[in-house]
Amino acid sequence: MVIAENIHSIKSSLPEHVTLVAISKTKPLFDLMEAYYAGQRTYGENKILEMFAKWEKMPKDVQWHMVGHVQTNKVKFMAPFVKLIHGVDSIKLLLEINKQAKKCNRIIDCLLQVHIAVEETKFGLDEKEIGSLLSSEEFKELQNIRIIGLMGMATLTENQDQIKSEFMHLKSIFDHFAIQNPQFTTLSMGMSGDYQLAIDCGSTMVRIGSSIFGGR
Ligand SMILES: *Cc1c(COP(=O)(O)O)cnc(C)c1O
């Protein structure tokens, strides 16, 4: 019952234009189904094979988002069903997603991951790299992918000012590209600890795990 209550209380606090992605990585189907009965239809996982196994068993109206770092050789497993890939950070990965999407006769929506944290360990591109990717000839030829926005993760810190400035930075990069790309509609930023701040800074999609399902 706790999961259902968490879903209801988080949903009622979100503005209408913000999508809730329930991050269910490591959690059993039983927990996902509790969220499902509470009305949740969008789930995020960070491992492709785990997402595949859950997709096979969950009701078919669930939308699956890949939020983790994507291994190129596993893209084929999610290509038939994935709704949105958040963590795209190279043209090489886009080429593979495009190839697998084409085999499935689909157009797969993707977000480019932006590196906004001070931590070197986090993945992502900077503004300049995004610009050159979007304007490259290689990219323009890809017919089976669609970049609909950006995703980023703030530094893991208690310092709210720092998190806020990283989110504002991501929002300004998003606005910069959104002017030239009408397809840019989605800014994925904010997790359990910082989603309210992220929404204040312009997020349209929050990825919430532990505040729904408990600790991992
Ligand atoms: C695990 C994860 C989340 C959710 O984190 P919580 O702090 O549990 O809300 C969000 N985004 C990504 C990319 C993740 O890997």
Coordinates of N, CA and C and ligand atoms in Angstrom, one line a residue:
M1 N 0.8 -1.2 0.0 CA 0.0 0.0 0.0 C 0.9 1.3 0.0
V2 N 2.0 1.2 0.6 CA 2.9 2.3 0.6 C 3.2 2.9 -0.8
I3 N 3.5 2.0 -1.7 CA 3.9 2.4 -3.0 C 2.7 3.2 -3.7
A4 N 1.5 2.6 -3.5 CA 0.4 3.3 -4.1 C 0.2 4.7 -3.5
E5 N 0.4 4.8 -2.2 CA 0.3 6.1 -1.5 C 1.4 7.1 -2.0
N6 N 2.6 6.6 -2.2 CA 3.7 7.4 -2.7 C 3.3 7.9 -4.1
I7 N 2.8 7.0 -5.0 CA 2.5 7.4 -6.3 C 1.4 8.6 -6.3
H8 N 0.4 8.3 -5.5 CA -0.7 9.4 -5.4 C -0.2 10.7 -4.9
S9 N 0.6 10.6 -3.9 CA 1.1 11.9 -3.3 C 2.1 12.7 -4.2
I10 N 2.9 11.9 -4.9 CA 3.9 12.6 -5.8 C 3.1 13.1 -7.0
K11 N 2.2 12.3 -7.5 CA 1.4 12.8 -8.7 C 0.6 14.0 -8.4
S12 N 0.0 14.1 -7.2 CA -0.8 15.2 -6.9 C 0.1 16.5 -6.7
S13 N 1.3 16.3 -6.5 CA 2.2 17.5 -6.3 C 2.9 18.0 -7.6
L14 N 2.7 17.2 -8.7 CA 3.4 17.5 -9.9 C 2.5 18.5 -10.8
P15 N 3.1 19.5 -11.4 CA 2.3 20.3 -12.3 C 1.9 19.4 -13.5
E16 N 0.9 19.8 -14.2 CA 0.3 19.0 -15.3 C 1.3 18.7 -16.4
H17 N 2.2 19.6 -16.7 CA 3.1 19.4 -17.8 C 4.3 18.5 -17.5
V18 N 4.4 18.0 -16.3 CA 5.5 17.2 -15.9 C 5.1 15.7 -15.8
T19 N 5.9 14.9 -16.6 CA 5.7 13.5 -16.6 C 6.5 12.8 -15.5
L20 N 5.8 11.8 -14.9 CA 6.5 11.0 -13.8 C 6.9 9.7 -14.4
V21 N 8.2 9.5 -14.4 CA 8.8 8.2 -14.7 C 9.2 7.5 -13.4
A22 N 8.5 6.4 -13.2 CA 8.7 5.6 -11.9 C 10.0 4.7 -12.2
I23 N 11.0 5.0 -11.5 CA 12.3 4.2 -11.7 C 12.3 3.0 -10.8
S24 N 12.1 1.8 -11.6 CA 11.8 0.6 -10.9 C 13.0 -0.4 -10.9
K25 N 14.1 0.1 -11.2 CA 15.3 -0.8 -11.3 C 15.5 -1.5 -10.0
T26 N 15.9 -2.8 -10.1 CA 16.1 -3.7 -9.0 C 14.9 -4.2 -8.2
K27 N 13.7 -3.5 -8.5 CA 12.5 -3.8 -7.8 C 11.7 -5.0 -8.4
P28 N 11.1 -5.8 -7.6 CA 10.3 -7.0 -8.2 C 9.0 -6.5 -8.8
L29 N 8.5 -7.4 -9.7 CA 7.3 -7.1 -10.4 C 6.1 -6.8 -9.5
F30 N 6.1 -7.4 -8.4 CA 5.0 -7.2 -7.4 C 4.9 -5.7 -7.1
D31 N 6.1 -5.1 -6.9 CA 6.1 -3.6 -6.6 C 5.7 -2.8 -7.8
L32 N 6.1 -3.2 -9.0 CA 5.7 -2.5 -10.2 C 4.2 -2.6 -10.4
M33 N 3.6 -3.8 -10.1 CA 2.2 -4.0 -10.2 C 1.4 -3.1 -9.2
E34 N 2.0 -2.9 -8.0 CA 1.3 -2.1 -7.1 C 1.2 -0.6 -7.6
A35 N 2.3 -0.2 -8.2 CA 2.3 1.1 -8.8 C 1.3 1.2 -10.0
Y36 N 1.3 0.1 -10.8 CA 0.4 0.0 -11.9 C -1.1 0.1 -11.5
Y37 N -1.4 -0.6 -10.4 CA -2.8 -0.5 -10.0 C -3.1 0.9 -9.4
A38 N -2.1 1.6 -9.0 CA -2.3 3.0 -8.6 C -2.3 4.0 -9.8
G39 N -2.2 3.4 -11.0 CA -2.4 4.3 -12.2 C -1.1 4.6 -12.9
Q40 N 0.0 4.1 -12.4 CA 1.3 4.4 -13.0 C 1.5 3.6 -14.3
R41 N 1.9 4.2 -15.4 CA 2.1 3.5 -16.7 C 3.5 3.7 -17.3
T42 N 4.2 4.6 -16.7 CA 5.5 4.9 -17.3 C 6.6 4.5 -16.3
Y43 N 7.5 3.6 -16.7 CA 8.5 3.0 -15.8 C 9.9 3.2 -16.5
G44 N 10.9 3.4 -15.6 CA 12.3 3.6 -16.1 C 13.2 2.5 -15.5
E45 N 14.0 2.0 -16.3 CA 15.0 1.0 -15.9 C 16.4 1.4 -16.3
N46 N 17.4 0.9 -15.7 CA 18.8 1.3 -16.1 C 19.6 0.1 -16.7
K47 N 18.9 -1.1 -16.8 CA 19.6 -2.2 -17.4 C 18.7 -2.8 -18.5
I48 N 19.2 -3.0 -19.7 CA 18.3 -3.4 -20.8 C 17.7 -4.8 -20.6
L49 N 18.5 -5.7 -20.1 CA 18.0 -7.1 -19.9 C 16.9 -7.2 -18.8
E50 N 17.1 -6.4 -17.8 CA 16.1 -6.4 -16.7 C 14.8 -5.7 -17.2
M51 N 15.0 -4.7 -18.0 CA 13.8 -4.0 -18.6 C 13.1 -5.0 -19.5
F52 N 13.8 -5.7 -20.3 CA 13.3 -6.7 -21.2 C 12.4 -7.8 -20.5
A53 N 13.0 -8.3 -19.4 CA 12.3 -9.3 -18.6 C 11.0 -8.8 -18.0
K54 N 11.1 -7.5 -17.5 CA 9.9 -6.9 -17.0 C 8.8 -6.6 -18.0
W55 N 9.3 -6.2 -19.2 CA 8.4 -5.9 -20.3 C 7.6 -7.1 -20.7
E56 N 8.3 -8.3 -20.7 CA 7.6 -9.5 -21.1 C 6.5 -9.9 -20.1
K57 N 6.6 -9.5 -18.9 CA 5.6 -10.0 -17.9 C 4.6 -8.9 -17.5
M58 N 4.9 -7.7 -17.7 CA 3.9 -6.6 -17.3 C 2.9 -6.4 -18.4
P59 N 1.7 -5.8 -18.0 CA 0.7 -5.4 -18.9 C 1.3 -4.6 -20.1
K60 N 0.7 -4.8 -21.3 CA 1.2 -4.2 -22.5 C 1.0 -2.7 -22.7
D61 N 0.2 -2.1 -21.8 CA 0.0 -0.7 -21.9 C 1.1 0.1 -21.1
V62 N 2.0 -0.6 -20.5 CA 3.1 0.1 -19.8 C 4.1 0.7 -20.8
Q63 N 4.6 1.9 -20.6 CA 5.6 2.5 -21.4 C 7.0 2.4 -20.7
W64 N 8.0 1.9 -21.4 CA 9.3 1.6 -20.8 C 10.3 2.7 -21.3
H65 N 11.0 3.3 -20.3 CA 12.1 4.2 -20.6 C 13.4 3.6 -20.1
M66 N 14.4 3.7 -21.0 CA 15.8 3.3 -20.6 C 16.5 4.6 -20.0
V67 N 16.8 4.6 -18.8 CA 17.4 5.8 -18.2 C 18.9 5.6 -17.9
G68 N 19.4 4.4 -18.0 CA 20.8 4.1 -17.7 C 21.8 4.3 -18.9
H69 N 23.0 4.0 -18.6 CA 24.0 4.1 -19.7 C 23.8 2.9 -20.6
V70 N 23.7 3.1 -21.9 CA 23.3 2.1 -22.9 C 24.5 1.4 -23.5
Q71 N 24.5 0.0 -23.4 CA 25.5 -0.7 -24.1 C 25.0 -1.0 -25.5
T72 N 25.9 -0.7 -26.4 CA 25.5 -0.7 -27.9 C 25.1 -2.1 -28.2
N73 N 25.7 -3.2 -27.7 CA 25.4 -4.5 -28.2 C 24.1 -5.1 -27.6
K74 N 23.4 -4.3 -26.7 CA 22.1 -4.7 -26.1 C 21.0 -3.9 -26.7
V75 N 21.2 -3.0 -27.5 CA 20.1 -2.1 -28.0 C 19.0 -3.0 -28.7
K76 N 19.5 -4.0 -29.4 CA 18.5 -4.9 -30.1 C 17.4 -5.4 -29.2
F77 N 17.7 -5.7 -28.0 CA 16.7 -6.3 -27.1 C 15.6 -5.3 -26.7
M78 N 15.9 -4.0 -26.7 CA 14.8 -3.1 -26.3 C 14.1 -2.4 -27.6
A79 N 14.8 -2.5 -28.7 CA 14.3 -1.8 -29.9 C 12.8 -2.0 -30.2
P80 N 12.3 -3.3 -30.0 CA 10.9 -3.5 -30.4 C 9.9 -2.7 -29.5
F81 N 10.3 -2.3 -28.3 CA 9.3 -1.8 -27.4 C 9.6 -0.5 -26.7
V82 N 10.9 -0.1 -26.6 CA 11.3 1.0 -25.7 C 10.6 2.3 -26.2
K83 N 10.1 3.1 -25.2 CA 9.4 4.3 -25.6 C 10.3 5.5 -25.7
L84 N 11.3 5.5 -24.8 CA 12.2 6.7 -24.7 C 13.5 6.2 -24.1
I85 N 14.6 6.6 -24.8 CA 16.0 6.3 -24.3 C 16.6 7.6 -23.9
H86 N 16.8 7.7 -22.5 CA 17.2 9.0 -22.0 C 18.7 9.3 -22.1
G87 N 19.6 8.2 -22.1 CA 21.0 8.5 -21.9 C 21.9 8.4 -23.1
V88 N 21.4 9.0 -24.2 CA 22.2 8.9 -25.5 C 23.4 9.9 -25.4
D89 N 24.6 9.4 -25.6 CA 25.7 10.3 -25.5 C 26.8 10.2 -26.6
S90 N 26.4 9.5 -27.7 CA 27.3 9.5 -28.8 C 26.6 9.2 -30.1
I91 N 27.3 9.6 -31.2 CA 26.7 9.3 -32.6 C 26.8 7.8 -32.8
K92 N 27.8 7.1 -32.3 CA 27.9 5.7 -32.5 C 26.7 5.0 -31.9
L93 N 26.2 5.4 -30.7 CA 25.1 4.8 -30.1 C 23.8 5.1 -30.9
L94 N 23.7 6.3 -31.4 CA 22.6 6.7 -32.3 C 22.5 5.9 -33.5
L95 N 23.6 5.6 -34.1 CA 23.7 4.8 -35.3 C 23.1 3.4 -35.1
E96 N 23.5 2.8 -33.9 CA 23.0 1.5 -33.6 C 21.5 1.5 -33.2
I97 N 21.0 2.5 -32.5 CA 19.6 2.6 -32.2 C 18.8 2.8 -33.5
N98 N 19.3 3.6 -34.4 CA 18.7 3.8 -35.7 C 18.6 2.5 -36.5
K99 N 19.7 1.7 -36.5 CA 19.7 0.5 -37.2 C 18.7 -0.5 -36.6
Q100 N 18.6 -0.6 -35.3 CA 17.7 -1.6 -34.7 C 16.3 -1.1 -34.8
A101 N 16.1 0.2 -34.7 CA 14.7 0.7 -34.9 C 14.2 0.5 -36.3
K102 N 15.1 0.6 -37.3 CA 14.7 0.3 -38.7 C 14.2 -1.1 -38.8
K103 N 15.0 -2.0 -38.2 CA 14.6 -3.4 -38.3 C 13.2 -3.7 -37.8
C104 N 12.8 -2.9 -36.8 CA 11.5 -3.0 -36.2 C 10.5 -2.1 -36.8
N105 N 10.9 -1.4 -37.9 CA 10.0 -0.5 -38.5 C 9.4 0.6 -37.6
R106 N 10.3 1.1 -36.7 CA 9.9 2.0 -35.7 C 10.8 3.3 -35.8
I107 N 10.2 4.4 -35.2 CA 11.1 5.6 -34.9 C 11.2 5.6 -33.4
I108 N 12.4 5.6 -32.9 CA 12.6 5.6 -31.5 C 13.0 7.0 -31.0
D109 N 12.2 7.5 -29.9 CA 12.5 8.7 -29.3 C 13.7 8.6 -28.4
C110 N 14.6 9.6 -28.4 CA 15.8 9.6 -27.6 C 16.0 11.0 -27.0
L111 N 16.7 11.0 -25.9 CA 17.2 12.3 -25.3 C 18.7 12.2 -25.3
L112 N 19.3 13.4 -25.5 CA 20.8 13.4 -25.4 C 21.1 13.7 -23.9
Q113 N 22.1 13.0 -23.4 CA 22.5 13.2 -22.0 C 23.6 14.3 -22.0
V114 N 23.3 15.3 -21.1 CA 24.2 16.4 -20.9 C 25.0 16.2 -19.6
H115 N 26.3 16.5 -19.7 CA 27.1 16.4 -18.5 C 27.1 17.7 -17.8
I116 N 26.3 17.7 -16.7 CA 26.2 19.0 -15.9 C 26.9 18.9 -14.5
A117 N 27.1 17.7 -14.1 CA 27.7 17.6 -12.7 C 29.2 17.8 -12.7
V118 N 29.7 18.1 -11.5 CA 31.2 18.2 -11.4 C 31.9 16.9 -11.4
E119 N 31.1 15.8 -11.1 CA 31.7 14.5 -11.0 C 32.1 14.0 -12.4
E120 N 33.3 13.6 -12.5 CA 33.8 13.1 -13.8 C 33.2 11.8 -14.2
T121 N 32.7 11.0 -13.2 CA 32.1 9.7 -13.5 C 30.8 9.7 -14.2
K122 N 30.1 10.8 -14.2 CA 28.8 10.9 -14.9 C 29.0 11.0 -16.4
F123 N 28.1 10.4 -17.1 CA 28.2 10.4 -18.6 C 27.6 11.7 -19.1
G124 N 27.9 12.0 -20.4 CA 27.1 13.0 -21.1 C 28.0 13.9 -21.9
L125 N 27.3 14.7 -22.7 CA 27.9 15.6 -23.7 C 27.9 17.1 -23.2
D126 N 28.7 17.9 -23.7 CA 28.6 19.3 -23.4 C 27.9 20.0 -24.5
E127 N 27.6 21.3 -24.3 CA 26.8 22.1 -25.3 C 27.4 22.0 -26.7
K128 N 28.7 22.2 -26.8 CA 29.3 22.2 -28.1 C 29.2 20.9 -28.8
E129 N 29.4 19.8 -28.0 CA 29.3 18.5 -28.6 C 27.9 18.2 -29.1
I130 N 26.9 18.7 -28.4 CA 25.5 18.5 -28.8 C 25.3 19.2 -30.1
G131 N 25.8 20.4 -30.2 CA 25.7 21.2 -31.4 C 26.3 20.5 -32.6
S132 N 27.5 20.0 -32.4 CA 28.1 19.4 -33.6 C 27.4 18.1 -33.9
L133 N 26.9 17.3 -32.9 CA 26.2 16.1 -33.2 C 24.9 16.4 -34.1
L134 N 24.2 17.4 -33.6 CA 22.9 17.7 -34.3 C 23.1 18.3 -35.7
S135 N 24.2 18.9 -35.9 CA 24.4 19.5 -37.2 C 25.3 18.6 -38.2
S136 N 25.6 17.4 -37.7 CA 26.5 16.5 -38.5 C 25.7 15.8 -39.6
E137 N 26.3 15.6 -40.7 CA 25.7 14.9 -41.8 C 25.3 13.5 -41.5
E138 N 26.1 12.8 -40.7 CA 25.8 11.5 -40.2 C 24.5 11.4 -39.5
F139 N 24.3 12.4 -38.6 CA 23.0 12.5 -37.8 C 21.8 12.7 -38.7
K140 N 22.0 13.6 -39.7 CA 20.8 14.0 -40.5 C 20.3 12.9 -41.3
E141 N 21.1 11.9 -41.5 CA 20.7 10.7 -42.3 C 19.8 9.7 -41.5
L142 N 19.8 9.8 -40.2 CA 19.1 8.8 -39.4 C 17.6 9.1 -39.4
Q143 N 16.9 8.1 -40.1 CA 15.5 8.3 -40.3 C 14.7 7.6 -39.2
N144 N 15.3 6.8 -38.4 CA 14.5 6.0 -37.4 C 14.7 6.3 -35.9
I145 N 15.3 7.5 -35.7 CA 15.4 8.1 -34.4 C 14.9 9.5 -34.4
R146 N 14.5 9.9 -33.2 CA 14.0 11.3 -33.1 C 14.5 11.8 -31.8
I147 N 15.3 12.9 -31.8 CA 15.8 13.5 -30.6 C 14.7 14.5 -30.1
I148 N 14.1 14.2 -28.9 CA 13.0 15.0 -28.4 C 13.4 15.9 -27.2
G149 N 14.7 15.9 -26.9 CA 15.1 16.8 -25.8 C 16.4 16.3 -25.1
L150 N 16.6 16.7 -23.9 CA 17.8 16.5 -23.2 C 17.5 15.9 -21.8
M151 N 18.6 15.2 -21.3 CA 18.5 14.6 -19.9 C 19.8 15.0 -19.2
G152 N 19.7 15.2 -17.9 CA 20.9 15.4 -17.1 C 20.7 15.0 -15.7
M153 N 21.9 14.8 -15.0 CA 21.9 14.5 -13.6 C 22.8 15.4 -12.8
A154 N 22.3 16.0 -11.8 CA 23.1 17.0 -11.0 C 24.1 16.2 -10.1
T155 N 25.0 16.9 -9.6 CA 26.0 16.4 -8.7 C 25.3 15.8 -7.4
L156 N 25.8 14.7 -6.9 CA 25.2 14.2 -5.7 C 25.8 15.0 -4.5
T157 N 25.0 16.0 -4.1 CA 25.5 16.9 -3.0 C 24.3 17.4 -2.2
E158 N 24.6 17.9 -1.0 CA 23.5 18.5 -0.2 C 23.4 20.0 -0.6
N159 N 24.3 20.5 -1.3 CA 24.4 21.9 -1.7 C 23.3 22.3 -2.7
Q160 N 22.2 22.8 -2.2 CA 21.1 23.2 -3.1 C 21.4 24.2 -4.2
D161 N 22.3 25.2 -3.8 CA 22.7 26.2 -4.7 C 23.4 25.6 -5.9
Q162 N 24.3 24.6 -5.6 CA 25.0 24.0 -6.7 C 24.1 23.2 -7.6
I163 N 23.2 22.4 -7.0 CA 22.2 21.6 -7.8 C 21.4 22.6 -8.7
K164 N 21.0 23.7 -8.1 CA 20.1 24.6 -8.8 C 20.9 25.2 -10.0
S165 N 22.2 25.6 -9.8 CA 22.9 26.2 -10.9 C 23.2 25.1 -12.0
E166 N 23.3 23.9 -11.6 CA 23.5 22.8 -12.7 C 22.2 22.6 -13.5
F167 N 21.1 22.7 -12.8 CA 19.8 22.5 -13.5 C 19.5 23.7 -14.4
M168 N 19.8 24.9 -13.9 CA 19.6 26.1 -14.7 C 20.5 26.1 -15.9
H169 N 21.7 25.6 -15.7 CA 22.6 25.4 -16.9 C 22.0 24.5 -17.9
L170 N 21.5 23.4 -17.5 CA 20.9 22.4 -18.4 C 19.7 23.0 -19.1
K171 N 18.9 23.8 -18.3 CA 17.7 24.4 -18.9 C 18.1 25.4 -20.0
S172 N 19.2 26.1 -19.8 CA 19.6 27.1 -20.8 C 20.1 26.4 -22.0
I173 N 20.8 25.3 -21.9 CA 21.2 24.5 -23.0 C 20.0 24.0 -23.8
F174 N 19.0 23.5 -23.0 CA 17.8 23.0 -23.6 C 17.1 24.1 -24.5
D175 N 17.0 25.3 -23.9 CA 16.3 26.4 -24.5 C 17.1 26.8 -25.8
H176 N 18.4 26.8 -25.7 CA 19.2 27.1 -26.9 C 18.9 26.2 -28.1
F177 N 18.8 24.9 -27.8 CA 18.5 24.0 -29.0 C 17.0 23.9 -29.3
A178 N 16.2 24.2 -28.3 CA 14.7 24.1 -28.6 C 14.3 25.2 -29.6
I179 N 15.0 26.3 -29.6 CA 14.7 27.4 -30.6 C 14.8 26.9 -32.0
Q180 N 15.8 26.1 -32.2 CA 16.0 25.6 -33.6 C 15.4 24.3 -33.9
N181 N 14.9 23.5 -32.9 CA 14.4 22.2 -33.1 C 13.0 22.1 -32.4
P182 N 11.9 22.2 -33.3 CA 10.6 22.1 -32.7 C 10.3 20.8 -32.1
Q183 N 11.1 19.8 -32.4 CA 10.9 18.4 -31.8 C 11.4 18.4 -30.3
F184 N 12.1 19.4 -29.9 CA 12.6 19.5 -28.5 C 11.5 19.9 -27.6
T185 N 10.9 18.8 -26.9 CA 9.8 19.1 -26.0 C 10.1 18.6 -24.6
T186 N 11.1 17.8 -24.4 CA 11.3 17.1 -23.2 C 12.6 17.4 -22.5
L187 N 12.5 17.8 -21.3 CA 13.7 18.1 -20.5 C 13.6 17.1 -19.2
S188 N 14.4 16.0 -19.3 CA 14.4 15.1 -18.2 C 15.4 15.4 -17.1
M189 N 14.9 16.0 -16.0 CA 15.8 16.3 -14.9 C 15.1 16.2 -13.6
G190 N 15.7 15.7 -12.6 CA 15.1 15.6 -11.3 C 14.9 14.2 -10.9
M191 N 15.4 13.8 -9.7 CA 15.2 12.5 -9.1 C 14.6 12.7 -7.7
S192 N 14.5 11.6 -6.9 CA 13.8 11.7 -5.6 C 14.3 12.9 -4.8
G193 N 15.6 13.1 -4.7 CA 16.1 14.1 -3.8 C 16.0 15.6 -4.3
D194 N 15.8 15.7 -5.6 CA 15.9 17.1 -6.1 C 14.8 17.4 -7.2
Y195 N 13.8 16.6 -7.2 CA 12.8 16.9 -8.3 C 12.0 18.2 -8.2
Q196 N 11.8 18.6 -7.0 CA 11.0 19.8 -6.8 C 11.8 21.0 -7.4
L197 N 13.1 21.0 -7.0 CA 14.0 22.0 -7.5 C 14.1 22.0 -9.0
A198 N 14.2 20.7 -9.6 CA 14.3 20.5 -11.0 C 13.1 21.1 -11.7
I199 N 11.9 20.9 -11.1 CA 10.7 21.4 -11.8 C 10.7 23.0 -11.7
D200 N 11.1 23.5 -10.6 CA 11.3 25.0 -10.5 C 12.2 25.5 -11.6
C201 N 13.2 24.7 -12.0 CA 14.1 25.1 -13.0 C 13.7 24.8 -14.4
G202 N 12.5 24.2 -14.6 CA 12.0 24.0 -16.0 C 11.9 22.5 -16.4
S203 N 12.1 21.6 -15.5 CA 12.0 20.1 -15.9 C 10.6 19.8 -16.4
T204 N 10.5 18.9 -17.4 CA 9.2 18.4 -17.9 C 9.0 17.0 -17.6
M205 N 10.1 16.3 -17.1 CA 10.0 14.9 -16.9 C 10.9 14.6 -15.7
V206 N 10.3 13.9 -14.6 CA 11.1 13.6 -13.4 C 11.3 12.1 -13.3
R207 N 12.4 11.6 -12.9 CA 12.7 10.2 -12.8 C 12.8 9.9 -11.3
I208 N 11.8 9.3 -10.7 CA 11.7 9.1 -9.3 C 11.7 7.6 -8.9
G209 N 12.7 7.1 -8.2 CA 12.8 5.8 -7.8 C 12.5 5.6 -6.3
S210 N 13.5 5.9 -5.5 CA 13.4 5.6 -4.0 C 12.2 6.2 -3.3
S211 N 11.8 7.4 -3.7 CA 10.6 8.0 -3.1 C 9.3 7.3 -3.4
I212 N 9.3 6.4 -4.4 CA 8.1 5.6 -4.7 C 8.3 4.2 -4.1
F213 N 9.4 3.6 -4.4 CA 9.6 2.1 -4.1 C 10.4 1.9 -2.9
G214 N 10.9 2.9 -2.3 CA 11.8 2.7 -1.1 C 13.2 2.5 -1.6
G215 N 14.1 2.4 -0.6 CA 15.6 2.3 -0.9 C 15.9 1.1 -1.7
R216 N 17.1 1.1 -2.3 CA 17.5 -0.1 -3.1 C 18.7 -0.7 -2.4
Ligands
LIG1 C1 18.3 5.3 -10.3 C2 18.0 6.5 -11.1 C3 17.1 7.5 -10.8 C4 16.2 7.4 -9.6 O1 16.9 7.8 -8.5 P1 16.2 8.0 -7.0 O2 17.1 8.8 -6.3 O3 16.0 6.6 -6.5 O4 14.9 8.7 -7.3 C5 16.9 8.5 -11.7 N1 17.7 8.6 -12.8 C6 18.6 7.7 -13.2 C7 19.4 7.9 -14.4 C8 18.8 6.7 -12.3 O5 19.8 5.8 -12.6

